[in-house]
Structures are given as C-alpha cells and as structure tokens.
C-alpha cells in the first residue's frame, strides 16, 4: 500500500553567506518524486545533497524556486516529513522508548501515542531494548532507535541523510535490508543521501546524480533491476561503473548512454 507523498522541487537555487559573499550551493534544481518512490541522491562531497534534504525537511528556505509536498509549499518542519541523520542524535538521558516518544510528547500526545511508540520499536526490532539507554546500544541499534523516532509519526516522506554512513559493512548491509522492508511495509516516499554507489543501487528506484557545487542535476537513472539485487551481477556492476565514471571530477563529458534513461545494465 502506497501512503507516501508526491514531492516537487522547482527551479531551486540556494546560496549561503560566507565571508561577506554569497556561496552558491544549488543552481536551478528541479526534481519530481512520485508517491511511494525511493530516490537516492549521490554526488561529490559538498555538492549540496544535505542542503536539498534540509529544504525538503523545511529546516531552510530556498533563495529562489519552490519546494512542495502533495501540492503544499514546504514552509517549515512537519511530522509528516521525518528526517534521519548520519548521527542518531539520541538524548542520552532518555531510554530508547523515551527517545522514540519525543515527537508525540512535543505535540502533547505522549499517552495517546503509547501503542504507536511500541509499534515503531517493534518495526525496527528494538522491543526488547525499549528500556535501554543510548550508551548501551551498538551503532546499528542506535540508528534503529533513530528510525523508530522518525517512524512513530507515520511520515508520508522519510528523509535520510547518510544514516548508515558510520556503520560497519555487515551492520550497514543488514540495515539496508531493513530500510527496504520498512519502505515496502509502510509505503512512504523515501529520499536518501549516500556516497556509497552500491548502496544507492541496492535501494533506489531512481538514482539522481548531482554535479559539483553549485549543484545541478547531472543525470537521473531509473533502476529497473529486480529486488533483491545482486551486487555481483553484470548489470549491477555495469551500472556501478557508469555512475562512478560520472562522479569522477575529471570527467569532462557525460556519457550519452546514461542520460535520463531506464537503466537495466
């Protein structure tokens, strides 16, 4: 069941003030995301990926252009658009359940949301650790707790800013599978940032490749490989090589064979 929201980014330009001058970050970026779609953003470091996520979350406003969700302009944060960072940012003086309850309690609905909190912890496999403290959790468990905190609001859009970037390879692979399961089960729209090209190909319906700053959308690839995807398959390896070539800053031209097309290898 798809319950996700449609995202529209139209002609967005963003710049920040630095040392008395404007530092351009995004340059006329436009992107449409369908309800329930899983879109992954990749690009060089500093290319504006996190800036774009912050605009979608409503933490910043664009200098020019518009950002809307289900036709409504994004003017600030909203529980329907949940954001998960690379760092779990758990409050150390709250238990796992207490951290998951932050959103409902902030809205004065802590008691009414008790079942939703327990359901979110069960979804991410932390029911047995509900009363544990953040210091007692592994990195993967802490990130699961951060996911529970986001999912308790039943978001229509889940924004993920490299949430698996600091995990070991095995834990990262397990949580990649968990993210896919949650996305399938809940039907939300997902937008993920990653520097890991294989991760992008494992998860995405579409991979959006940003240019170096000030970022423009350089390529958009629709990934038609069936799930679960095999990183050793010739199709997967070929797509990975093509994306890495596009991300190479020394590349001068864009291969026509990868331009705005469905990618099956």
Short mmCIF file of C-alpha atoms in Angstrom, two decimals:
data_model
loop_
_atom_site.label_atom_id
_atom_site.label_comp_id
_atom_site.label_asym_id
_atom_site.label_seq_id
_atom_site.Cartn_x
_atom_site.Cartn_y
_atom_site.Cartn_z
CA UNK A 1 0.00 0.00 0.00
CA UNK A 2 1.41 3.37 -1.04
CA UNK A 3 0.87 6.12 1.52
CA UNK A 4 3.76 8.33 0.51
CA UNK A 5 3.53 11.92 -0.69
CA UNK A 6 4.50 13.47 -4.01
CA UNK A 7 7.48 15.84 -3.94
CA UNK A 8 8.02 18.73 -6.34
CA UNK A 9 11.24 20.74 -6.41
CA UNK A 10 11.06 23.50 -8.99
CA UNK A 11 13.96 25.70 -10.15
CA UNK A 12 15.51 25.79 -6.70
CA UNK A 13 18.60 27.91 -6.20
CA UNK A 14 20.27 28.15 -2.81
CA UNK A 15 23.25 30.11 -1.53
CA UNK A 16 24.72 30.83 1.88
CA UNK A 17 26.55 33.88 3.17
CA UNK A 18 30.23 33.17 3.78
CA UNK A 19 32.97 35.72 4.50
CA UNK A 20 30.71 38.53 3.29
CA UNK A 21 29.90 36.88 -0.06
CA UNK A 22 27.20 34.51 -1.32
CA UNK A 23 28.37 30.91 -1.61
CA UNK A 24 26.24 29.20 -4.30
CA UNK A 25 25.16 25.67 -3.37
CA UNK A 26 22.25 24.68 -5.63
CA UNK A 27 21.72 26.04 -9.12
CA UNK A 28 18.24 25.79 -10.69
CA UNK A 29 17.48 22.26 -9.44
CA UNK A 30 14.17 20.66 -10.43
CA UNK A 31 13.06 17.17 -9.39
CA UNK A 32 9.74 15.32 -9.13
CA UNK A 33 9.34 12.31 -6.84
CA UNK A 34 6.26 10.10 -7.12
CA UNK A 35 4.31 8.90 -4.08
CA UNK A 36 6.00 5.84 -2.58
CA UNK A 37 9.13 6.17 -4.71
CA UNK A 38 12.62 5.51 -3.31
CA UNK A 39 15.02 8.12 -4.69
CA UNK A 40 18.73 8.22 -3.84
CA UNK A 41 20.91 11.34 -4.26
CA UNK A 42 24.62 10.89 -4.97
CA UNK A 43 27.27 13.46 -5.79
CA UNK A 44 30.67 14.79 -4.79
CA UNK A 45 31.22 15.92 -1.20
CA UNK A 46 29.92 19.44 -0.72
CA UNK A 47 27.67 19.27 -3.77
CA UNK A 48 24.54 20.33 -1.91
CA UNK A 49 22.87 16.98 -1.18
CA UNK A 50 22.30 17.76 2.51
CA UNK A 51 21.16 21.26 1.58
CA UNK A 52 18.47 19.75 -0.63
CA UNK A 53 17.36 17.40 2.16
CA UNK A 54 17.16 20.33 4.61
CA UNK A 55 14.94 22.21 2.15
CA UNK A 56 12.64 19.19 1.90
CA UNK A 57 12.55 18.92 5.70
CA UNK A 58 11.62 22.60 5.98
CA UNK A 59 14.72 23.46 8.01
CA UNK A 60 15.78 26.04 5.40
CA UNK A 61 14.03 28.06 2.70
CA UNK A 62 15.33 28.31 -0.87
CA UNK A 63 16.72 31.57 -2.19
CA UNK A 64 14.73 31.04 -5.40
CA UNK A 65 12.31 28.37 -6.54
CA UNK A 66 9.72 26.26 -4.74
CA UNK A 67 9.59 23.05 -2.73
CA UNK A 68 6.20 21.38 -2.24
CA UNK A 69 4.82 18.11 -0.88
CA UNK A 70 1.44 16.91 -2.14
CA UNK A 71 0.97 20.34 -3.68
CA UNK A 72 1.53 22.25 -0.43
CA UNK A 73 4.56 24.57 -0.12
CA UNK A 74 7.13 23.47 2.43
CA UNK A 75 7.44 26.39 4.84
CA UNK A 76 8.82 24.64 7.92
CA UNK A 77 9.29 21.28 9.64
CA UNK A 78 6.34 18.90 9.87
CA UNK A 79 5.96 15.43 11.43
CA UNK A 80 4.79 14.09 8.06
CA UNK A 81 8.35 14.69 6.77
CA UNK A 82 10.71 12.80 9.07
CA UNK A 83 14.47 13.33 8.88
CA UNK A 84 17.11 10.80 9.97
CA UNK A 85 20.72 11.99 10.17
CA UNK A 86 24.05 10.18 9.95
CA UNK A 87 24.42 10.62 13.72
CA UNK A 88 21.45 9.07 15.58
CA UNK A 89 21.35 12.16 17.89
CA UNK A 90 19.67 10.23 20.70
CA UNK A 91 19.22 12.05 24.00
CA UNK A 92 21.49 10.19 26.44
CA UNK A 93 19.22 10.84 29.44
CA UNK A 94 16.24 9.16 27.75
CA UNK A 95 15.69 5.45 27.18
CA UNK A 96 15.09 4.05 23.69
CA UNK A 97 11.33 4.33 24.31
CA UNK A 98 11.79 7.86 25.66
CA UNK A 99 13.68 8.91 22.54
CA UNK A 100 11.03 7.41 20.28
CA UNK A 101 8.37 9.31 22.24
CA UNK A 102 9.92 12.75 21.65
CA UNK A 103 7.71 13.71 18.71
CA UNK A 104 4.35 12.72 20.21
CA UNK A 105 5.27 14.28 23.57
CA UNK A 106 6.22 17.56 21.86
CA UNK A 107 2.71 17.62 20.39
CA UNK A 108 1.12 16.77 23.74
CA UNK A 109 0.09 13.29 22.57
CA UNK A 110 2.51 11.12 24.53
CA UNK A 111 -0.10 8.98 26.33
CA UNK A 112 -2.32 8.55 23.28
CA UNK A 113 0.69 7.51 21.20
CA UNK A 114 1.97 4.80 23.55
CA UNK A 115 0.89 1.98 21.21
CA UNK A 116 2.35 3.76 18.19
CA UNK A 117 5.67 4.07 20.03
CA UNK A 118 5.67 0.37 20.89
CA UNK A 119 4.70 -0.49 17.30
CA UNK A 120 7.59 1.63 15.94
CA UNK A 121 10.08 -0.10 18.24
CA UNK A 122 8.76 -3.47 17.10
CA UNK A 123 9.09 -2.42 13.46
CA UNK A 124 12.81 -1.75 13.88
CA UNK A 125 13.44 -4.77 16.12
CA UNK A 126 14.02 -2.92 19.39
CA UNK A 127 11.08 -4.07 21.51
CA UNK A 128 13.43 -5.93 23.87
CA UNK A 129 15.60 -2.81 24.24
CA UNK A 130 12.85 -0.26 24.89
CA UNK A 131 14.19 0.49 28.38
CA UNK A 132 17.86 0.53 27.39
CA UNK A 133 19.92 3.73 27.46
CA UNK A 134 21.66 5.05 24.32
CA UNK A 135 25.10 4.32 25.84
CA UNK A 136 24.16 0.64 25.97
CA UNK A 137 23.39 0.42 22.24
CA UNK A 138 25.63 -0.58 19.35
CA UNK A 139 25.88 1.81 16.40
CA UNK A 140 23.35 -0.18 14.41
CA UNK A 141 20.90 -0.33 17.31
CA UNK A 142 21.23 3.41 17.89
CA UNK A 143 20.39 4.04 14.25
CA UNK A 144 17.38 1.71 14.57
CA UNK A 145 16.24 3.82 17.52
CA UNK A 146 16.57 6.95 15.38
CA UNK A 147 14.45 5.27 12.70
CA UNK A 148 11.81 4.37 15.29
CA UNK A 149 11.72 8.00 16.44
CA UNK A 150 11.03 9.03 12.83
CA UNK A 151 8.52 6.27 12.07
CA UNK A 152 6.40 6.87 15.18
CA UNK A 153 4.95 9.91 13.40
CA UNK A 154 3.85 7.68 10.48
CA UNK A 155 5.52 10.03 7.96
CA UNK A 156 4.49 10.22 4.33
CA UNK A 157 8.08 11.25 3.48
CA UNK A 158 11.22 9.79 5.07
CA UNK A 159 14.37 11.84 4.50
CA UNK A 160 17.65 10.03 5.14
CA UNK A 161 20.93 11.97 5.30
CA UNK A 162 23.57 9.20 5.14
CA UNK A 163 22.04 7.31 8.10
CA UNK A 164 24.24 4.24 7.51
CA UNK A 165 27.48 6.06 6.72
CA UNK A 166 29.26 5.36 10.02
CA UNK A 167 28.30 1.72 10.43
CA UNK A 168 30.48 -1.31 9.79
CA UNK A 169 29.92 -3.13 6.50
CA UNK A 170 27.91 -6.04 7.93
CA UNK A 171 25.60 -3.85 10.04
CA UNK A 172 25.19 -1.49 7.10
CA UNK A 173 24.08 -4.32 4.81
CA UNK A 174 21.58 -5.57 7.40
CA UNK A 175 20.09 -2.09 7.85
CA UNK A 176 19.89 -1.59 4.09
CA UNK A 177 17.59 -4.60 4.02
CA UNK A 178 15.64 -3.22 6.97
CA UNK A 179 15.16 0.12 5.23
CA UNK A 180 13.76 -1.64 2.17
CA UNK A 181 11.43 -3.72 4.33
CA UNK A 182 10.14 -0.65 6.18
CA UNK A 183 9.67 1.22 2.90
CA UNK A 184 7.70 -1.67 1.41
CA UNK A 185 5.60 -2.20 4.55
CA UNK A 186 4.79 1.46 5.25
CA UNK A 187 4.60 2.81 1.70
CA UNK A 188 6.27 6.16 2.46
CA UNK A 189 8.24 8.19 -0.07
CA UNK A 190 11.97 7.92 0.65
CA UNK A 191 14.79 10.30 -0.28
CA UNK A 192 18.25 9.06 0.74
CA UNK A 193 21.69 10.67 0.52
CA UNK A 194 24.69 8.38 0.22
CA UNK A 195 28.28 8.42 -1.01
CA UNK A 196 28.13 4.65 -1.43
CA UNK A 197 27.22 3.81 -5.04
CA UNK A 198 26.47 0.11 -4.37
CA UNK A 199 24.12 1.21 -1.57
CA UNK A 200 22.33 3.56 -3.97
CA UNK A 201 21.88 0.76 -6.49
CA UNK A 202 20.66 -1.71 -3.86
CA UNK A 203 17.94 0.65 -2.62
CA UNK A 204 16.85 3.08 -5.31
CA UNK A 205 14.01 3.20 -7.77
CA UNK A 206 15.94 6.14 -9.21
CA UNK A 207 19.44 7.46 -8.65
CA UNK A 208 19.88 11.22 -9.05
CA UNK A 209 23.47 12.31 -9.69
CA UNK A 210 24.42 15.85 -8.71
CA UNK A 211 27.27 17.83 -10.21
CA UNK A 212 29.94 19.54 -8.09
CA UNK A 213 28.82 22.71 -6.31
CA UNK A 214 26.89 24.73 -7.26
CA UNK A 215 24.91 21.56 -7.88
CA UNK A 216 22.71 20.84 -10.84
CA UNK A 217 21.12 17.50 -11.63
CA UNK A 218 23.63 15.88 -13.93
CA UNK A 219 21.85 12.58 -14.58
CA UNK A 220 18.77 10.67 -13.46
CA UNK A 221 18.81 6.87 -13.74
CA UNK A 222 15.79 4.63 -13.31
CA UNK A 223 17.00 1.36 -11.80
CA UNK A 224 14.87 -1.45 -13.22
CA UNK A 225 16.80 -4.32 -11.65
CA UNK A 226 14.54 -6.69 -9.66
CA UNK A 227 14.86 -6.77 -5.88
CA UNK A 228 16.69 -8.22 -4.02
CA UNK A 229 19.60 -7.06 -6.15
CA UNK A 230 22.84 -8.94 -6.61
CA UNK A 231 25.91 -6.64 -6.42
CA UNK A 232 27.91 -9.27 -8.31
CA UNK A 233 25.59 -9.39 -11.33
CA UNK A 234 26.93 -7.98 -14.62
CA UNK A 235 24.04 -5.48 -14.77
CA UNK A 236 24.73 -4.17 -11.28
CA UNK A 237 28.49 -3.96 -11.87
CA UNK A 238 27.94 -2.12 -15.15
CA UNK A 239 25.65 0.45 -13.56
CA UNK A 240 28.09 0.96 -10.72
CA UNK A 241 30.95 1.59 -13.13
CA UNK A 242 28.86 4.08 -15.10
CA UNK A 243 27.84 6.07 -12.02
CA UNK A 244 31.39 6.13 -10.67
CA UNK A 245 32.58 7.47 -14.03
CA UNK A 246 30.02 10.25 -13.83
CA UNK A 247 31.14 11.11 -10.30
CA UNK A 248 34.76 11.37 -11.37
CA UNK A 249 35.54 15.07 -11.20
CA UNK A 250 37.97 14.68 -14.07
CA UNK A 251 35.16 13.61 -16.41
CA UNK A 252 34.56 16.38 -18.91
CA UNK A 253 31.63 14.96 -20.83
CA UNK A 254 28.57 12.99 -19.81
CA UNK A 255 28.14 9.58 -21.49
CA UNK A 256 25.04 9.74 -23.67
CA UNK A 257 24.36 6.09 -22.88
CA UNK A 258 23.46 7.01 -19.28
CA UNK A 259 21.47 10.16 -19.94
CA UNK A 260 17.93 10.20 -18.47
CA UNK A 261 17.02 6.65 -19.34
CA UNK A 262 15.82 3.49 -17.70
CA UNK A 263 18.86 1.52 -16.60
CA UNK A 264 18.81 -2.24 -16.79
CA UNK A 265 22.51 -2.63 -17.34
#
